[in-house]
mmCIF file of C-alpha atoms in Angstrom:
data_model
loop_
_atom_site.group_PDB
_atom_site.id
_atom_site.type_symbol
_atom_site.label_atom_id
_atom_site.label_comp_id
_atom_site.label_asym_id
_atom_site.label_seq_id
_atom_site.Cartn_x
_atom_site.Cartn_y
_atom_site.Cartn_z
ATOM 1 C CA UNK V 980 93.832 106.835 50.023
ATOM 2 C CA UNK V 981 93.603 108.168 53.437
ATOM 3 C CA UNK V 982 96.600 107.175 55.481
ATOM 4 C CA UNK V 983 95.970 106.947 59.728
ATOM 5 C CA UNK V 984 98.556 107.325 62.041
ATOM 6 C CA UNK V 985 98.448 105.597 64.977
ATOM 7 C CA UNK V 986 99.038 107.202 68.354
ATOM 8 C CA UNK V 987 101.022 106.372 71.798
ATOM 9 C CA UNK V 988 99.743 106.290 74.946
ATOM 10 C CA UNK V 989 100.662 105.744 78.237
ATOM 11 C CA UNK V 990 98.198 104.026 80.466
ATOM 12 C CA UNK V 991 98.068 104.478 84.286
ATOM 13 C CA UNK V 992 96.701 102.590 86.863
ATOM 14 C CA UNK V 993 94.710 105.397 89.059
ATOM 15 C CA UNK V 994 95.293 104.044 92.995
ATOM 16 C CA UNK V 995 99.174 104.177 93.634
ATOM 17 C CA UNK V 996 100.197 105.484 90.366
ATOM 18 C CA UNK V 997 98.072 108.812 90.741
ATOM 19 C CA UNK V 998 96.297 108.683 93.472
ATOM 20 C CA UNK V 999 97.992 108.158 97.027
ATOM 21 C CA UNK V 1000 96.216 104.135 98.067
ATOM 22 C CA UNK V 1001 95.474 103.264 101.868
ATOM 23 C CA UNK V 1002 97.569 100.492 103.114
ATOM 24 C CA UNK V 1003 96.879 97.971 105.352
ATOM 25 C CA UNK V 1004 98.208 94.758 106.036
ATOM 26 C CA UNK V 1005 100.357 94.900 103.445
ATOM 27 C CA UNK V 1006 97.772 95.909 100.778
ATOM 28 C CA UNK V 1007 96.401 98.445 99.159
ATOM 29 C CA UNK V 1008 93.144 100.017 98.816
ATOM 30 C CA UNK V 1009 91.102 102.907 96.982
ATOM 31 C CA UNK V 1010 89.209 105.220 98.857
ATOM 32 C CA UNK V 1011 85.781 104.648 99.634
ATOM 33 C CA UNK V 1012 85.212 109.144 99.195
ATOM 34 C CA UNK V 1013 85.543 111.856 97.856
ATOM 35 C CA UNK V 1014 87.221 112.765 101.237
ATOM 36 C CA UNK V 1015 89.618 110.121 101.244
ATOM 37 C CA UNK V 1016 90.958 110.670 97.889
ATOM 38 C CA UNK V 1017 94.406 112.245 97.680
ATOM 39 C CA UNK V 1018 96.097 112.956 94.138
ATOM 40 C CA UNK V 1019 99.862 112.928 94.406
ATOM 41 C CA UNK V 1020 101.145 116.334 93.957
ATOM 42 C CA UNK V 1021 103.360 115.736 91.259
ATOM 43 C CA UNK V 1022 100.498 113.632 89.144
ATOM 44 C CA UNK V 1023 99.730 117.205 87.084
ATOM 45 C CA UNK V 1024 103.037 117.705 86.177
ATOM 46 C CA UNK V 1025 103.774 113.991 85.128
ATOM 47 C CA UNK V 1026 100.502 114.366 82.990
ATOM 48 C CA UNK V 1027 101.745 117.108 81.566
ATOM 49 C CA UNK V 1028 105.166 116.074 80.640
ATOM 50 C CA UNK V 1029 104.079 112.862 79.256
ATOM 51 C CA UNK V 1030 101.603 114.288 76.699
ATOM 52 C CA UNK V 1031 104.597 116.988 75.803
ATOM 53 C CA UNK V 1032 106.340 113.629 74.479
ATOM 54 C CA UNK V 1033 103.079 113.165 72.234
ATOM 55 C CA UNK V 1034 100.986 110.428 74.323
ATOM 56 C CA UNK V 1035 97.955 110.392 75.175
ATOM 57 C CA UNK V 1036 97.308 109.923 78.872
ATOM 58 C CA UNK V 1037 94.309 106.830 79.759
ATOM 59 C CA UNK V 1038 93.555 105.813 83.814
ATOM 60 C CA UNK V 1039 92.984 102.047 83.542
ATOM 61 C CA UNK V 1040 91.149 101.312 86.317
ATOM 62 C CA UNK V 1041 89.641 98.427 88.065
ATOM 63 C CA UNK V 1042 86.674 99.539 90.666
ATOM 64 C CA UNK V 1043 85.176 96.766 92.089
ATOM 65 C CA UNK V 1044 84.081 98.578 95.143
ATOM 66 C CA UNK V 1045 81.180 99.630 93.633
ATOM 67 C CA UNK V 1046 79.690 96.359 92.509
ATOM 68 C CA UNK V 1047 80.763 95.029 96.417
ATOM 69 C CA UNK V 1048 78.347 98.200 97.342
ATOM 70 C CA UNK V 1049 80.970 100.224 99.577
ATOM 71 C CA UNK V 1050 80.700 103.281 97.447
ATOM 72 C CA UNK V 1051 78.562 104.169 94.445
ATOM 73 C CA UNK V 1052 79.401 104.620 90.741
ATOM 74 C CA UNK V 1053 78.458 108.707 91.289
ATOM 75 C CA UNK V 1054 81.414 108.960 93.797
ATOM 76 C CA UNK V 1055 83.758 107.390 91.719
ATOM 77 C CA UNK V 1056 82.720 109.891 88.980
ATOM 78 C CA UNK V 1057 83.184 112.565 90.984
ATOM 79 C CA UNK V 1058 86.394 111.617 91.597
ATOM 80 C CA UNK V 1059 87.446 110.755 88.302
ATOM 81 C CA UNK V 1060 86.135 114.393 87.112
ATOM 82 C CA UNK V 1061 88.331 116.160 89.909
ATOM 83 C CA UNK V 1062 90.754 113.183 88.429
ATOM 84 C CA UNK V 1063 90.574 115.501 85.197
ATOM 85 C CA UNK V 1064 90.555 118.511 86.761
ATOM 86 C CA UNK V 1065 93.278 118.549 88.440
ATOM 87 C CA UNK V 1066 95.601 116.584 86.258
ATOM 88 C CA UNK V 1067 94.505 117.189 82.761
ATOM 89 C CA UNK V 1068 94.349 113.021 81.735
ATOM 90 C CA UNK V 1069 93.173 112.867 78.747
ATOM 91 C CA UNK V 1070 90.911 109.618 78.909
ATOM 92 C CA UNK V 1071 89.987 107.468 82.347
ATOM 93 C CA UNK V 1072 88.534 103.252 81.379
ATOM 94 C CA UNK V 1073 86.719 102.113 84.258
ATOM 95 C CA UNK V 1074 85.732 98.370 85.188
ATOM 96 C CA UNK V 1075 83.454 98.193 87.703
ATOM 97 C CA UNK V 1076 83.140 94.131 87.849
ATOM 98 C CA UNK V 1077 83.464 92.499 90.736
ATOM 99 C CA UNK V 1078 86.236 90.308 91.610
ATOM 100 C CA UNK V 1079 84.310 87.423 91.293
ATOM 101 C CA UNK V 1080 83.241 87.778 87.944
ATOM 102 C CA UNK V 1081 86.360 88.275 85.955
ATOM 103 C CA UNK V 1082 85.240 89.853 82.328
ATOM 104 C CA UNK V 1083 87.634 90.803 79.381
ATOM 105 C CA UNK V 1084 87.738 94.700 80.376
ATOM 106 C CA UNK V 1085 88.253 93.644 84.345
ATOM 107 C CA UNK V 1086 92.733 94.007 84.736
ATOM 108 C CA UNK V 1087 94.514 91.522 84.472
ATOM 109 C CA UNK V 1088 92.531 91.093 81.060
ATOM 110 C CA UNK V 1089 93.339 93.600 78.821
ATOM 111 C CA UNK V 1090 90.398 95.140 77.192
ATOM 112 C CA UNK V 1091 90.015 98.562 78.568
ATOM 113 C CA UNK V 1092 93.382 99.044 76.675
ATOM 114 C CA UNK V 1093 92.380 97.775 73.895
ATOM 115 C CA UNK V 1094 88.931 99.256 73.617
ATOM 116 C CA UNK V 1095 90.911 102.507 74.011
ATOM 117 C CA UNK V 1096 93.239 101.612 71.796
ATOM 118 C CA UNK V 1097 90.181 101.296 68.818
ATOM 119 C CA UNK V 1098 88.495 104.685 70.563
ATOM 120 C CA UNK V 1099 91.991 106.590 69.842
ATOM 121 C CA UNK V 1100 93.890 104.558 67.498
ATOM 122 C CA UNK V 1101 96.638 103.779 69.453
ATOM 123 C CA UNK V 1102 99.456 101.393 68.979
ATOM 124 C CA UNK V 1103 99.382 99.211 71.786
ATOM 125 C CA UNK V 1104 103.261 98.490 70.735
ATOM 126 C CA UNK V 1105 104.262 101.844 71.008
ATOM 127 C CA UNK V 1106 102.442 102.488 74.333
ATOM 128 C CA UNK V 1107 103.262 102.095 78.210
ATOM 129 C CA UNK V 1108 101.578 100.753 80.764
ATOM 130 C CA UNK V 1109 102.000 101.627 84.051
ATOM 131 C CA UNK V 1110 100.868 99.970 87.209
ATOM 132 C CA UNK V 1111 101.351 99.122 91.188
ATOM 133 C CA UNK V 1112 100.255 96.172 90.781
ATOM 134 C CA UNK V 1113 100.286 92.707 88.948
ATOM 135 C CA UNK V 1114 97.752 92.375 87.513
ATOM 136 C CA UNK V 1115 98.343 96.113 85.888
ATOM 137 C CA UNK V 1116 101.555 94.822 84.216
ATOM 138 C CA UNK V 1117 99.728 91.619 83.009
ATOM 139 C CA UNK V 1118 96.925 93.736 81.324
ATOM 140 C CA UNK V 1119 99.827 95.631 79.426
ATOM 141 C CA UNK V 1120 101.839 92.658 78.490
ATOM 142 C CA UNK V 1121 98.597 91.034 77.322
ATOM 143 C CA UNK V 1122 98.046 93.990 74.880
ATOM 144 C CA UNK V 1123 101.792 94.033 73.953
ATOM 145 C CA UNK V 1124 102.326 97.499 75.681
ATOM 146 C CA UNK V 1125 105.999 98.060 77.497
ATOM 147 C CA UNK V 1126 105.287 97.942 81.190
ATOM 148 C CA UNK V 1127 106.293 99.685 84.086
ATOM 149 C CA UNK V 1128 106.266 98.069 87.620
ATOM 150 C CA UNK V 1129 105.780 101.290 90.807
ATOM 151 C CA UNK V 1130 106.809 99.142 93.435
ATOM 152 C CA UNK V 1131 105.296 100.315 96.729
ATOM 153 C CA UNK V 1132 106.392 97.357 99.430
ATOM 154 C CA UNK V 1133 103.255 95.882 99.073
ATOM 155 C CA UNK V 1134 103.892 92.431 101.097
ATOM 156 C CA UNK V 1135 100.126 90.713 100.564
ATOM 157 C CA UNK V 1136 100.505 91.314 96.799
ATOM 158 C CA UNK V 1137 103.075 89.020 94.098
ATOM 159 C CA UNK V 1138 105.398 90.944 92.370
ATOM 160 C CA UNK V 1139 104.693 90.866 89.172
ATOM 161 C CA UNK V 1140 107.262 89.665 85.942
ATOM 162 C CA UNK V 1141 107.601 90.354 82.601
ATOM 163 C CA UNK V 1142 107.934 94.234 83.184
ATOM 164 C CA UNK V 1143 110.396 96.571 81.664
ATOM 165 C CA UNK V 1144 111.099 98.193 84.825
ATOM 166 C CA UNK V 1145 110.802 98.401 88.117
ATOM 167 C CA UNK V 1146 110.474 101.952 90.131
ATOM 168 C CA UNK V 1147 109.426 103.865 93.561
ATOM 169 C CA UNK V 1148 106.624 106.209 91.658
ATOM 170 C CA UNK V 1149 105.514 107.820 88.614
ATOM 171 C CA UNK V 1150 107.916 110.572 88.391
ATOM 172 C CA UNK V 1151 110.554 108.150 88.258
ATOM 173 C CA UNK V 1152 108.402 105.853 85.282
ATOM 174 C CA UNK V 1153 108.414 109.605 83.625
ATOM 175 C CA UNK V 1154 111.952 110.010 83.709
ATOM 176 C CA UNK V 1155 112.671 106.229 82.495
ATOM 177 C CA UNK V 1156 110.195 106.783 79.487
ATOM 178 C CA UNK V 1157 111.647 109.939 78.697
ATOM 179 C CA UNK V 1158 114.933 108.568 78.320
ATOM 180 C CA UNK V 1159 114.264 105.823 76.469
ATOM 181 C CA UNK V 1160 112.658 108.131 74.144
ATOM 182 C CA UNK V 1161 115.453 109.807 73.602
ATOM 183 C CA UNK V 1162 117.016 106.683 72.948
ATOM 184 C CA UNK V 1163 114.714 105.253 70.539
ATOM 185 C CA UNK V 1164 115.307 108.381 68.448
ATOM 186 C CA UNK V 1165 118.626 108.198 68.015
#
């Protein structure tokens, strides 16, 4: 009998959590180009450290932009391939649904995680989800993953509940993970 072992994964939002969001009025917003979009410079390095814990790496991302026709579905894969580039994820889930038309993969359902989760074998349990956003943290406590709250001031946005933690970015998430790592091992 073959025995699998499940993996661990932590899954990122992409706009605020990797890649620097335009704010106005309170909200947020992904860029519209290739121009316009802005990795944080410590994204590679929190990549990195979190698959030197073991986890895989996975963008969750919701991109309705391109089914509202302000950018096309080749732009956001260019971006998602200097995504990979230039911070080594191992895995980016895009939903490109419109707000409108909620579907099961569309955040704040949770089926890019879990059609990741079948693609990788991960255990949903044993993973992190990490978002700017509520309707990231829903999607993770929907698939039973611990969730992590980046709170950026957003004032036209709730705040979500049900999240582990809350904190100012990902390097801080990457710390808290770490530690309770440690934790869980002892």
């Amino acid at each position: 009998m073959i025995e699998t072992v499940s993996k661990r994964a932590v899954f990122l939002d992409r706009d605020g959590v990797l890649v620097k969001p335009e704010f106005r009025e309170g909200r947020s917003f992904a860029a519209r180009s290739l121009q316009e979009f802005c990795i944080y410079p410590y994204a590679k390095e929190c990549v990195q450290l979190l698959q030197s814990f073991g986890f895989l790496v996975v963008v969750i991302t919701n991109q309705p932009d391109v089914s509202a026709g302000y950018l096309t579905q080749e732009v956001v894969e260019e971006m998602h391939q200097l995504l990979r580039l230039e911070t080594g994820v191992d895995d980016i889930e895009v939903c490109y649904d419109s707000r409108e038309k909620p579907t099961r993969r569309r955040k704040p359902q949770s089926g890019m995680l879990e059609d990741s989760a079948k693609k990788y074998s991960i255990d949903l349990s044993m993973s992190y989800m990490v978002g700017d956003r509520e309707i990231d943290i829903e999607a993770g406590n929907q698939s039973g993953c611990t969730t992590i709250f980046i709170d950026l001031g957003y004032t036209a946005h709730d705040h979500p509940r049900g999240h582990a933690v809350s904190l100012p970015s990902l390097v801080d998430a990457v710390k808290w993970i770490s530690v309770r790592e440690t934790r869980l091992k002892l």
